[in-house]
mmCIF file of C-alpha atoms and ligand atoms in Angstrom:
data_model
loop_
_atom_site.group_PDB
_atom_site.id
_atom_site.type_symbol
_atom_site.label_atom_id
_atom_site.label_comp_id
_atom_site.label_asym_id
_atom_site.label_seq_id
_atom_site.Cartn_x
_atom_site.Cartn_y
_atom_site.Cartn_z
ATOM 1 C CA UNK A 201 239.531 84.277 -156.494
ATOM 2 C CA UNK A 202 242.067 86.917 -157.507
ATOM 3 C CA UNK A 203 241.294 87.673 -161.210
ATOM 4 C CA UNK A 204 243.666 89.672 -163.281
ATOM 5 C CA UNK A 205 241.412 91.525 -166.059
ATOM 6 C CA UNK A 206 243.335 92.824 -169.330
ATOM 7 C CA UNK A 207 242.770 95.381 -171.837
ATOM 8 C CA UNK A 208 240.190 96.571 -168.839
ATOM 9 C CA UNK A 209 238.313 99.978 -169.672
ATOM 10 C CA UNK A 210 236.285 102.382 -166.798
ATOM 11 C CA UNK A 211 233.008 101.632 -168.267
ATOM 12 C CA UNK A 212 234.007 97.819 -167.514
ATOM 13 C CA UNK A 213 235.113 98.007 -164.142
ATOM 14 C CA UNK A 214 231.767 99.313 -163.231
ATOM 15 C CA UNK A 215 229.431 96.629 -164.476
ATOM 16 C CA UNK A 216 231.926 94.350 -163.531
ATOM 17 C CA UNK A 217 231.933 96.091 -159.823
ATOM 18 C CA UNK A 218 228.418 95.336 -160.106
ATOM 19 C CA UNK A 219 228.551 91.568 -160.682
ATOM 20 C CA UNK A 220 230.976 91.367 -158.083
ATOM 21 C CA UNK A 221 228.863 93.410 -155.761
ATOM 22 C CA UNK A 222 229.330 90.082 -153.121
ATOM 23 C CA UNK A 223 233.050 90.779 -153.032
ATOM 24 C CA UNK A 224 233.657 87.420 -153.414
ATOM 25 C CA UNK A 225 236.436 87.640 -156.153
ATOM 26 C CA UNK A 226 239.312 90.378 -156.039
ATOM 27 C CA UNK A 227 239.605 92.171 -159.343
ATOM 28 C CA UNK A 228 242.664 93.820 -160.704
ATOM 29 C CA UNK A 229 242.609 95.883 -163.333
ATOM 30 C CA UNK A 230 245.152 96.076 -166.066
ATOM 31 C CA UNK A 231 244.714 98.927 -169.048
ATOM 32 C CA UNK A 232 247.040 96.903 -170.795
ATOM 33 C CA UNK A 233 246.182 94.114 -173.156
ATOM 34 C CA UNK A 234 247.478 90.568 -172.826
ATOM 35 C CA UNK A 235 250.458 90.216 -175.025
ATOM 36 C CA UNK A 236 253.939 87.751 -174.240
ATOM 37 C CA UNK A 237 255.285 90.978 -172.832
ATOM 38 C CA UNK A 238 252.437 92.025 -170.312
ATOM 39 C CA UNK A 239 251.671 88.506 -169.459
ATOM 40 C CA UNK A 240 254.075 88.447 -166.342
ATOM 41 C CA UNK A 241 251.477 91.139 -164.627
ATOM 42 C CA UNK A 242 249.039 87.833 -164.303
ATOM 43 C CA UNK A 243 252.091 86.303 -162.094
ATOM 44 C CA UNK A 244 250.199 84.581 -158.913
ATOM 45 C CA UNK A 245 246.862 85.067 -160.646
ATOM 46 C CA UNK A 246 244.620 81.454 -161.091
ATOM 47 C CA UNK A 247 242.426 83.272 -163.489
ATOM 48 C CA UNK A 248 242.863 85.713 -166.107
ATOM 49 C CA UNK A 249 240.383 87.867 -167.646
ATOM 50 C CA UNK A 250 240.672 88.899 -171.184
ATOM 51 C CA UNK A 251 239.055 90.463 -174.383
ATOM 52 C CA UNK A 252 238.862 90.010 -178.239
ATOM 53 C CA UNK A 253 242.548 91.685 -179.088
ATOM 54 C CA UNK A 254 244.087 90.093 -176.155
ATOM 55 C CA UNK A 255 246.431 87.691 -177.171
ATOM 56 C CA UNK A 256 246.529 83.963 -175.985
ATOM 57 C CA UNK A 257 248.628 81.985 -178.059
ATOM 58 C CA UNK A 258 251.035 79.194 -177.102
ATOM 59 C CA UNK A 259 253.781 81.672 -175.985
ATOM 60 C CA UNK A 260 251.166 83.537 -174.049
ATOM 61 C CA UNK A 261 249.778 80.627 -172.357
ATOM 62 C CA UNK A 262 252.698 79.164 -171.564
ATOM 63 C CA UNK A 263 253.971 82.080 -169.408
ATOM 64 C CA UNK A 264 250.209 82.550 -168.007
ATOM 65 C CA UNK A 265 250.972 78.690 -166.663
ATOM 66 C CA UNK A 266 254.146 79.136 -165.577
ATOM 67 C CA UNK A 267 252.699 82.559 -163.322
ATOM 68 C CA UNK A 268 250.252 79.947 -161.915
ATOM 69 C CA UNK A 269 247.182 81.130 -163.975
ATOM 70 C CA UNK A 270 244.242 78.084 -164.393
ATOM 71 C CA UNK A 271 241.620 79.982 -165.861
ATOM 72 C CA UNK A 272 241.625 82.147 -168.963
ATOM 73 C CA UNK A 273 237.931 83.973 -169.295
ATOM 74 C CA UNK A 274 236.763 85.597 -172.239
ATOM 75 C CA UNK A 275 234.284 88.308 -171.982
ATOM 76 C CA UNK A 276 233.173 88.287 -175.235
ATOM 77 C CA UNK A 277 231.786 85.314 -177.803
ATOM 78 C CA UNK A 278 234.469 84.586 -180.057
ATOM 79 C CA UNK A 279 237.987 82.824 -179.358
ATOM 80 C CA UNK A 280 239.904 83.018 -182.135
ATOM 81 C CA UNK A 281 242.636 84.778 -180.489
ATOM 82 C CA UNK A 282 242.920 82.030 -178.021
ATOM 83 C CA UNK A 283 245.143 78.997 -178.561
ATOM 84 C CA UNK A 284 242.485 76.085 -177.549
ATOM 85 C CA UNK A 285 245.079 73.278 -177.905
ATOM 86 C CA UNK A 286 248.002 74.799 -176.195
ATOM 87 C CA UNK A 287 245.707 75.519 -173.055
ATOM 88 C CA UNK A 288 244.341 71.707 -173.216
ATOM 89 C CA UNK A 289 247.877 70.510 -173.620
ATOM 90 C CA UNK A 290 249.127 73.038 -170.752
ATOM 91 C CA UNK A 291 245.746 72.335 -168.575
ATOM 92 C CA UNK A 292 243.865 75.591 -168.310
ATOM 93 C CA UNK A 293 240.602 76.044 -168.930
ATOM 94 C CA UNK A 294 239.103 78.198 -171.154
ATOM 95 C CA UNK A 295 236.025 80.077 -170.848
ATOM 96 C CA UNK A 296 233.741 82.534 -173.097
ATOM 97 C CA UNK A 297 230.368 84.246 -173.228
ATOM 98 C CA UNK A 298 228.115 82.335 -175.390
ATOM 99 C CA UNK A 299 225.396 84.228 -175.339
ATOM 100 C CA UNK A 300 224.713 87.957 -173.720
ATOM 101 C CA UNK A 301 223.335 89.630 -176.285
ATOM 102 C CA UNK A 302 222.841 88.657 -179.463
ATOM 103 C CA UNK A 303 220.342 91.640 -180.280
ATOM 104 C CA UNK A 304 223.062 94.094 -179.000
ATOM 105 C CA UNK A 305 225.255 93.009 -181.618
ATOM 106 C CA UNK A 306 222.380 92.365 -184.703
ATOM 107 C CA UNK A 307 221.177 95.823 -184.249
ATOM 108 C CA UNK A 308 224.010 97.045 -184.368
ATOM 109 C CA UNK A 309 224.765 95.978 -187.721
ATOM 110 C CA UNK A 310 220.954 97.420 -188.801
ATOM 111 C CA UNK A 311 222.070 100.134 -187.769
ATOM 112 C CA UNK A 312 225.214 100.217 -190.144
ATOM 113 C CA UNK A 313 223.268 98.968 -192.756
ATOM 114 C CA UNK A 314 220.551 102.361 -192.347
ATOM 115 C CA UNK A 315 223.355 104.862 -191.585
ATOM 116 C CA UNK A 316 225.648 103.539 -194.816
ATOM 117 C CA UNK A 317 222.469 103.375 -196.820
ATOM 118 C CA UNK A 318 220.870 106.609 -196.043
ATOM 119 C CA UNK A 319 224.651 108.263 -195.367
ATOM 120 C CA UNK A 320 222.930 109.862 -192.160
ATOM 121 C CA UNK A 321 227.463 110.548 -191.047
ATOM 122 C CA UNK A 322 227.602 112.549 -194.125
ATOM 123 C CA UNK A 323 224.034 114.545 -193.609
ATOM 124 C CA UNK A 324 225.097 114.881 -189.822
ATOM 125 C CA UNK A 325 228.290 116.331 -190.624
ATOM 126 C CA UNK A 326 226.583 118.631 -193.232
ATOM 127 C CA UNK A 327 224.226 119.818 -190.936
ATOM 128 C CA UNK A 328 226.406 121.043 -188.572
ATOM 129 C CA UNK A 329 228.102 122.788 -190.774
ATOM 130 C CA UNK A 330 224.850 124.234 -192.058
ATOM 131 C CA UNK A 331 224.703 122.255 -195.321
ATOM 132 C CA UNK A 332 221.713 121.094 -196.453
ATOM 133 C CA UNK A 333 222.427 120.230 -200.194
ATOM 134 C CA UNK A 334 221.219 116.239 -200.618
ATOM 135 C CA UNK A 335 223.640 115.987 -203.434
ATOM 136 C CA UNK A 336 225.117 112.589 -202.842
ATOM 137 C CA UNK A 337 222.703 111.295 -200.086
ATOM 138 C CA UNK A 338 220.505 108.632 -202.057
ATOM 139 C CA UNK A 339 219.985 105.578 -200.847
ATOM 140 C CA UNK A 340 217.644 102.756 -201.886
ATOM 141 C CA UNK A 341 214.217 101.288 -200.478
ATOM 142 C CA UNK A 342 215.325 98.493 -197.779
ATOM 143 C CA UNK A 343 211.971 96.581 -198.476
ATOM 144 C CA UNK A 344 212.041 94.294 -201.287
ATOM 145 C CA UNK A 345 215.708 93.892 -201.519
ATOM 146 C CA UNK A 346 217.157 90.230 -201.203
ATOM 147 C CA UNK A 347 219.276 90.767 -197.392
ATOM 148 C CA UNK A 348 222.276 87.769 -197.101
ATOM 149 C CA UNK A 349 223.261 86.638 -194.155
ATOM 150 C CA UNK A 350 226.075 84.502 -194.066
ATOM 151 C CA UNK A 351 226.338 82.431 -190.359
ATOM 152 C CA UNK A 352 223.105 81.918 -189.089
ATOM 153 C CA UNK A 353 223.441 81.521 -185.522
ATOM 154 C CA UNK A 354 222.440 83.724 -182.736
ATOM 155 C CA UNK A 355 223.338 86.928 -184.204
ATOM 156 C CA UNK A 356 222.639 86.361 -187.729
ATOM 157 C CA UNK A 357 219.053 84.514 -186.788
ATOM 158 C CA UNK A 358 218.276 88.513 -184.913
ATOM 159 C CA UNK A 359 219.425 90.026 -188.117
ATOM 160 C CA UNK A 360 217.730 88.168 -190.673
ATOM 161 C CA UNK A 361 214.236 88.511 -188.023
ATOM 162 C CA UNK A 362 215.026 92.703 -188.246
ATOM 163 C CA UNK A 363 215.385 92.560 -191.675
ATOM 164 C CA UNK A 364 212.547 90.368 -192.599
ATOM 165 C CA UNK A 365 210.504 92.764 -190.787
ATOM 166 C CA UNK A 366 211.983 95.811 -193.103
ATOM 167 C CA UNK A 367 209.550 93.697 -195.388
ATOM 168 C CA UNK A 368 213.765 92.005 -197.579
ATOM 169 C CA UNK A 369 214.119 88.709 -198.642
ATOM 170 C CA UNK A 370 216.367 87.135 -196.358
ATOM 171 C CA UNK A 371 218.720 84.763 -197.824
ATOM 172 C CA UNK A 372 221.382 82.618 -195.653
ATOM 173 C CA UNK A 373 224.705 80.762 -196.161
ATOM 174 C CA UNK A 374 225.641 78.351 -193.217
ATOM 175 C CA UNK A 375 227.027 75.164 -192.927
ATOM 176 C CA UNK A 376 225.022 74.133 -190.283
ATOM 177 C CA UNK A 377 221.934 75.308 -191.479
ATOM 178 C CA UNK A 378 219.087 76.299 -188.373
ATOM 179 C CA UNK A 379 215.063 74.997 -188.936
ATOM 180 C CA UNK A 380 214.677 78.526 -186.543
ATOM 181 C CA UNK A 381 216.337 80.298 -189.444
ATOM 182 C CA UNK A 382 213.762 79.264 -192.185
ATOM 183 C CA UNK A 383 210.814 79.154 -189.176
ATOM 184 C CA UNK A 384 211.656 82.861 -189.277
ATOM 185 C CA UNK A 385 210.607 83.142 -193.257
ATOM 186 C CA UNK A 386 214.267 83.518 -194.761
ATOM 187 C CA UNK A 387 215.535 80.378 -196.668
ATOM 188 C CA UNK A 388 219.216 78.971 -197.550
ATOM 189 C CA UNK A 389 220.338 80.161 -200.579
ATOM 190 C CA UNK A 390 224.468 78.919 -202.060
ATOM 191 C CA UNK A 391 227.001 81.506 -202.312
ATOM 192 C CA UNK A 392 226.621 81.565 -205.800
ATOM 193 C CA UNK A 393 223.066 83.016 -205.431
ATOM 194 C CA UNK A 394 223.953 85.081 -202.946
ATOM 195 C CA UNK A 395 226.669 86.849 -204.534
ATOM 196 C CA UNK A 396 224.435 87.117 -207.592
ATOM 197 C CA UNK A 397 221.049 88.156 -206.017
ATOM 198 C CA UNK A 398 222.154 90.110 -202.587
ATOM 199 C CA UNK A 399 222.086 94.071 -202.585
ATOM 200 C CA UNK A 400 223.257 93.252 -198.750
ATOM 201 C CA UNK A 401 225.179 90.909 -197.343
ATOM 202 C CA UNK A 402 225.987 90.691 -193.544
ATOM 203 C CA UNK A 403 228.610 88.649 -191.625
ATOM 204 C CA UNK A 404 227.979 86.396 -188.995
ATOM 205 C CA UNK A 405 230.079 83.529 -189.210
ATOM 206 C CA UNK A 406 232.756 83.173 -186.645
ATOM 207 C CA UNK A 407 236.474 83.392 -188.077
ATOM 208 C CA UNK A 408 237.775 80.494 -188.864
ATOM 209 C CA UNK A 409 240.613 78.842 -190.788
ATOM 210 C CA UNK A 410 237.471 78.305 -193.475
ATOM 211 C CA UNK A 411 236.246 81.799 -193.425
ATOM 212 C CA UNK A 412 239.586 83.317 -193.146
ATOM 213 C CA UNK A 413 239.049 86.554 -196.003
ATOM 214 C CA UNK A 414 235.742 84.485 -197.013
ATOM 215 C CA UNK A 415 235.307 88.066 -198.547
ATOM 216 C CA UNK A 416 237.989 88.160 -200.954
ATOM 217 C CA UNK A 417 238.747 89.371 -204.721
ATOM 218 C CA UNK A 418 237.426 86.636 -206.516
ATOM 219 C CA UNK A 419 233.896 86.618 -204.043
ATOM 220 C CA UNK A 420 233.799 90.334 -204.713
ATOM 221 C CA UNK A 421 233.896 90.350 -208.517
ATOM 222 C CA UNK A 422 230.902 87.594 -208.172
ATOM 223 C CA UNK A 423 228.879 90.001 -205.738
ATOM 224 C CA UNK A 424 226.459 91.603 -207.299
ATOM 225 C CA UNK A 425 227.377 95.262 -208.576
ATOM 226 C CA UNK A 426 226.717 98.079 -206.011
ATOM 227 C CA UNK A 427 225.718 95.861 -203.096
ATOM 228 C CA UNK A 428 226.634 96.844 -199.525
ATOM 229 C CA UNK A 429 228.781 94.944 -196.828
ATOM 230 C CA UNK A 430 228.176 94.662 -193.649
ATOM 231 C CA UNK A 431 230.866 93.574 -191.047
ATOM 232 C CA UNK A 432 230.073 93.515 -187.335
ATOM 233 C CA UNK A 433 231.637 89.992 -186.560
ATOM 234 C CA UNK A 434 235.611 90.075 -187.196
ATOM 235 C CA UNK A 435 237.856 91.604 -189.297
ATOM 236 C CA UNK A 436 239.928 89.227 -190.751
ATOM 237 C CA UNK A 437 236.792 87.340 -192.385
ATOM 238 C CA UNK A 438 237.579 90.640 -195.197
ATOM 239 C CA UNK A 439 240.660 90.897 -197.424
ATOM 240 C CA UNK A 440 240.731 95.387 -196.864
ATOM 241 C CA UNK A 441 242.980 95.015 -199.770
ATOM 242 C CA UNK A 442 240.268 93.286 -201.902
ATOM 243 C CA UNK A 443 237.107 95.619 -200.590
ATOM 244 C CA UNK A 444 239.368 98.957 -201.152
ATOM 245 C CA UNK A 445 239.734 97.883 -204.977
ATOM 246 C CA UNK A 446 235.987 96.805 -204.922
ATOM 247 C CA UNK A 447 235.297 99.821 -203.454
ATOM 248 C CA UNK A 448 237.436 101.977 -205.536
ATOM 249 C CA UNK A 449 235.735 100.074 -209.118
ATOM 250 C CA UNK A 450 232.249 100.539 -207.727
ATOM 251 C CA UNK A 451 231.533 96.960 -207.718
ATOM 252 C CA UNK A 452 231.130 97.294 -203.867
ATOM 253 C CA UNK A 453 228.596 100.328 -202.749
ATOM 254 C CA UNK A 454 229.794 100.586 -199.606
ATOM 255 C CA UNK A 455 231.122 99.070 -196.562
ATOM 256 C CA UNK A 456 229.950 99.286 -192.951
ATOM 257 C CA UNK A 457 232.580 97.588 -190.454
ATOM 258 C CA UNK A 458 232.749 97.310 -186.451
ATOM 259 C CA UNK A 459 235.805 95.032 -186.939
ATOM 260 C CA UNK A 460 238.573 95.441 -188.870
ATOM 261 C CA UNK A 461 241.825 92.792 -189.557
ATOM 262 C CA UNK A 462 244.797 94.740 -187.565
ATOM 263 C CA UNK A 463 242.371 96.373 -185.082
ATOM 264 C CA UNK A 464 244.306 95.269 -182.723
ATOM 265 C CA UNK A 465 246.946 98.082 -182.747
ATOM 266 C CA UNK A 466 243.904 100.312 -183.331
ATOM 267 C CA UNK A 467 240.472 99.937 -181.409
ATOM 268 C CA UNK A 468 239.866 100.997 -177.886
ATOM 269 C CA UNK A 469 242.050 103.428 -177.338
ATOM 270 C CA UNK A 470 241.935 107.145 -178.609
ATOM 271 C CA UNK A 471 244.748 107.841 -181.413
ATOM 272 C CA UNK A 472 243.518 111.102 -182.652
ATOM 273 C CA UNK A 473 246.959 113.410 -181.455
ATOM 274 C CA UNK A 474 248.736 110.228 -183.691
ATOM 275 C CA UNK A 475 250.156 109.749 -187.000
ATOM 276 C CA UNK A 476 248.285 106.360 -187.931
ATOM 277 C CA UNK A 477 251.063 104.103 -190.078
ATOM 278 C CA UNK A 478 247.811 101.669 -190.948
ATOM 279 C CA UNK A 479 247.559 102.940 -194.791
ATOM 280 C CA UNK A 480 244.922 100.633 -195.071
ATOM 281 C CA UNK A 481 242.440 101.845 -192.579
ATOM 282 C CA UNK A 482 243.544 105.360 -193.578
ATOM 283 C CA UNK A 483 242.396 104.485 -196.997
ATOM 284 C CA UNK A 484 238.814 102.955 -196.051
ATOM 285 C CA UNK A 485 237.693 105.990 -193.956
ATOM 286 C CA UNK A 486 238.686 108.142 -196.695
ATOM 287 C CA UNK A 487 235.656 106.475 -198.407
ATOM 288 C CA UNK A 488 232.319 108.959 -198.430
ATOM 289 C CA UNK A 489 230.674 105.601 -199.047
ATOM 290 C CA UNK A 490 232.263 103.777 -196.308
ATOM 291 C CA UNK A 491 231.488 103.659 -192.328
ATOM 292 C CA UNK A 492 233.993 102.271 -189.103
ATOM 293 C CA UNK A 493 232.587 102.206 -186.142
ATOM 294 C CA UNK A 494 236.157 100.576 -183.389
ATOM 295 C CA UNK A 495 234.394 97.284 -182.699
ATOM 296 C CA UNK A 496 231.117 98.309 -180.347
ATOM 297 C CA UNK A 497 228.244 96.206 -181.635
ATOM 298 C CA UNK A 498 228.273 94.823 -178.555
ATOM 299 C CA UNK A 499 228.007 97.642 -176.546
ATOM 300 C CA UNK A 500 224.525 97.962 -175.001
ATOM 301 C CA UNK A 501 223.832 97.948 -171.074
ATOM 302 C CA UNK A 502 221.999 94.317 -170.989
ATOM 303 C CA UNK A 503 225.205 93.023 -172.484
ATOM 304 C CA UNK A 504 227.526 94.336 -170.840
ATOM 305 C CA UNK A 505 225.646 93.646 -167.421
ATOM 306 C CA UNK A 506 225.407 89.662 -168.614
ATOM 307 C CA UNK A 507 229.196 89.435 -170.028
ATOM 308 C CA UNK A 508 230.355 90.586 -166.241
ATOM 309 C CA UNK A 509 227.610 88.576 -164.446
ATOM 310 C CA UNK A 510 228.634 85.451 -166.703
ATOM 311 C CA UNK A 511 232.179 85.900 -166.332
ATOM 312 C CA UNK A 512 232.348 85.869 -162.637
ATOM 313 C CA UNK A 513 229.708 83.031 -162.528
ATOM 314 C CA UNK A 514 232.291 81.074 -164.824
ATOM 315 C CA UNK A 515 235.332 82.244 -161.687
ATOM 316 C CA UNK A 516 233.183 80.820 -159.141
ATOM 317 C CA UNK A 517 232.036 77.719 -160.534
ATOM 318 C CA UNK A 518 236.260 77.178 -161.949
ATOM 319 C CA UNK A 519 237.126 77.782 -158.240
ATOM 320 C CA UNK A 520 234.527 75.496 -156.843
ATOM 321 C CA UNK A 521 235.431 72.683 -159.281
ATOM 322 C CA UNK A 522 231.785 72.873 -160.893
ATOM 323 C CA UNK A 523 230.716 71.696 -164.674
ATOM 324 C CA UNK A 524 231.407 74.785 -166.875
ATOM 325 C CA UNK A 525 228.756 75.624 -169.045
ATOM 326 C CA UNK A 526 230.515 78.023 -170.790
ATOM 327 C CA UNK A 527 233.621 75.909 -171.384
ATOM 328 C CA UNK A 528 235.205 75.972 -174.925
ATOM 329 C CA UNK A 529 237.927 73.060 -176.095
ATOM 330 C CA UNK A 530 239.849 72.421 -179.233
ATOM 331 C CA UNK A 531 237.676 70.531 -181.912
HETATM 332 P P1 NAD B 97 226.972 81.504 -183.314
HETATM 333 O O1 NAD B 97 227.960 80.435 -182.991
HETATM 334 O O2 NAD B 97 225.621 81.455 -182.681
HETATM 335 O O3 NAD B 97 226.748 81.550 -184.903
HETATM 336 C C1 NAD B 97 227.789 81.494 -185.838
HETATM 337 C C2 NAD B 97 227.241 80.760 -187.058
HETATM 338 O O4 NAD B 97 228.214 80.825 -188.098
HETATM 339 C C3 NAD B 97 226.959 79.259 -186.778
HETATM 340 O O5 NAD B 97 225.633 78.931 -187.148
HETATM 341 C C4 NAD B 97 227.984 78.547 -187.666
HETATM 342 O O6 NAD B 97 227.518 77.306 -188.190
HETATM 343 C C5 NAD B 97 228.169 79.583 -188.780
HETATM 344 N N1 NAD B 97 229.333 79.351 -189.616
HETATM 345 C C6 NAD B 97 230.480 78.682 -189.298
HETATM 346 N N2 NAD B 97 231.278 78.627 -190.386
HETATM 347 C C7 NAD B 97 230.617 79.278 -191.391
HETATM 348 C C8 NAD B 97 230.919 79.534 -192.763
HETATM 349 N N3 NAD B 97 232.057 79.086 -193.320
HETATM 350 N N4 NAD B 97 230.024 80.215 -193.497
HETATM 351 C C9 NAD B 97 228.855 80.649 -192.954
HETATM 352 N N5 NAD B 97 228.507 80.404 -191.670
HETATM 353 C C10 NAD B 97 229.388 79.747 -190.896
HETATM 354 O O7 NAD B 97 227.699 82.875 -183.001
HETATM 355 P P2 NAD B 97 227.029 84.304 -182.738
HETATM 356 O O8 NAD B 97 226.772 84.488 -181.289
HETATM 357 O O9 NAD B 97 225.929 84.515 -183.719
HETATM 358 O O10 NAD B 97 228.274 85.259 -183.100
HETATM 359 C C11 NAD B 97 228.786 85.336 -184.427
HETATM 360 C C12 NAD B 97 230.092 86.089 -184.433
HETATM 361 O O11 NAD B 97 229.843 87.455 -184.118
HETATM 362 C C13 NAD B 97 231.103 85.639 -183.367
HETATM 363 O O12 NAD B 97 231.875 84.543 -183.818
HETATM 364 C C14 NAD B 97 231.945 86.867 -183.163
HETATM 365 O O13 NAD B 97 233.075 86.794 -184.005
HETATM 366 C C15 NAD B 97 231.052 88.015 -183.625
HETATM 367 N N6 NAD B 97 230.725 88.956 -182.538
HETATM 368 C C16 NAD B 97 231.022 90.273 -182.700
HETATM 369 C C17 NAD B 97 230.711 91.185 -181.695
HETATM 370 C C18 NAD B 97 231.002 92.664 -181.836
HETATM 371 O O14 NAD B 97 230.916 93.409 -180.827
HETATM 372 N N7 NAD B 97 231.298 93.174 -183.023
HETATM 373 C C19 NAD B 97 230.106 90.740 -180.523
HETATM 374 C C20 NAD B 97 229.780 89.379 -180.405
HETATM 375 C C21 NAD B 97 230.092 88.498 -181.421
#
């Protein structure tokens, strides 16, 4: 099946080379993400292949349907940028990875949790410069500090295992609470708790009209002074504007984030001969006490090597009218 992949990078076309190492779909690259104005390049495509800034709303779709396009494929886990009940009402299908990785991503976020903790950017950067002061560089013992994860699911359920093992108490907020979550030794606590006891807290939750800035001013000012946040799932789950004043009071420590609200017109693509107009991301990584990595939690070999194997498996089964597993509809 012809597939027309947006927002496509070189370290993607290879795996995805790989999983198509049959030949059996024809891939066509596009550097360009899926917006209303690039969506006429899918024109005579049945499938489209997209990623988390791409946009598919109804205006998006539409023109996808009237190009011919069937499929729309997600190689990544969430969907909020796709428009689930324009594509039921126009009658495309709509596809996602469920599940490639969830360590990829979960260690990830450890690993913005150590680095923010133990500022190992700022005594990298010294370093180098031949610095060695540790003025400024204290962090805190990880064991024995209550850990919150909020959205237990895949991901969270690896972080909350990584961090029991750092010897925390893990503490969870979901609605849909997990018996694999507790089996692990970490317990549900209520927000209330968890803003009050947490010296961490760590998103997992996917974003939702509900957890739409579930960080905000008024969850800040209940968080417990100096704790650390953790961000590796999406960006808009944050009010910035909120954290920045948090950040600038001292009620938030610091702030570790792989996503970020408007990353859209940032991430993936190198800026640094550019005047950035985004005062608010100027702002954060102004921050000594704050760290952005440009959305790459889930950047790991294994999952990139299952998003492209899944992705193509979801083509082939669309194109031979098989069940798809990995099928997403409106609620
Ligand atoms: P999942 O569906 O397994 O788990 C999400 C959990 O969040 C579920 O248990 C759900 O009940 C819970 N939840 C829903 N609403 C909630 C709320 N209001 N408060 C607390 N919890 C709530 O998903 P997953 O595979 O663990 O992925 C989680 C998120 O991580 C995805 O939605 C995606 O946005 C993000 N993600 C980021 C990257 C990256 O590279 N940074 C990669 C993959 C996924």
């Amino acid at each position: 099946m012809e597939i027309a992949i947006f927002s496509s990078t070189p370290y993607e076309r290879r795996y995805l080379a790989e999983a198509n190492a049959n030949g059996h779909h024809r891939l066509n690259f596009f550097e360009v993400p899926l917006t209303a104005e690039s969506a006429g390049l899918a024109t005579g495509y049945p499938a489209v292949c997209i990623f988390v800034n791409d946009r598919a709303d109804a205006q998006v779709l539409e023109a996808l349907q009237q190009g011919g396009t069937r499929l729309v494929a997600l190689r990544c886990t969430g969907f909020n940028n796709v428009d689930l009940e324009a594509a039921a009402r126009l009658g495309m299908k709509v596809v996602r990875v469920v599940d490639y990785s969830p360590n990829s991503v979960a260690e990830h976020a450890v690993a913005l949790l150590l680095a923010i903790n133990r500022k190992i950017y700022r005594a990298y950067n010294r370093t180098r410069d031949s610095n060695f002061s540790l003025d400024g560089l204290i962090g805190f013992d990880l064991t024995g500090k209550t850990v919150a994860v909020v959205g237990t699911g895949k991901i969270g359920r690896v972080f909350g295992k990584i961090m029991l093992g750092f010897g925390c108490e893990v503490i969870g907020y979901d609605p849909m609470p997990s018996r694999e979550f507790e089996g692990l030794g970490a317990r549900y606590a209520a927000p209330g708790e968890i803003g009050e006891r947490a010296d961490v807290i760590s998103l997992h939750c996917p974003l939702t009209p509900t957890t739409h800035h579930i960080i905000n001013a008024e969850t800040l000012s209940r968080a417990k002074p100096g704790a650390l946040l953790i961000n590796t799932s999406r960006g808009a789950l944050i009010d910035t504007e909120a954290v920045i004043e948090a950040l600038k009071s001292g009620q938030l420590g610091g702030l570790a984030i792989d996503v970020y609200e408007q990353e859209a017109n940032l991430f993936f693509r190198d800026l640094s001969s550019v005047v950035i107009a985004d005062d608010l991301i100027q702002r954060l990584v102004s921050f000594p006490n704050v760290i952005v990595t440009g959305h790459q939690a889930f950047l790991t070999r294994e999952a990139l090597t299952t998003i492209c194997e899944t992705t193509l498996q979801s083509a082939t089964a669309f194109e031979q009218g098989q069940t798809l597993e990995n099928e997403i509809k409106a609620p």
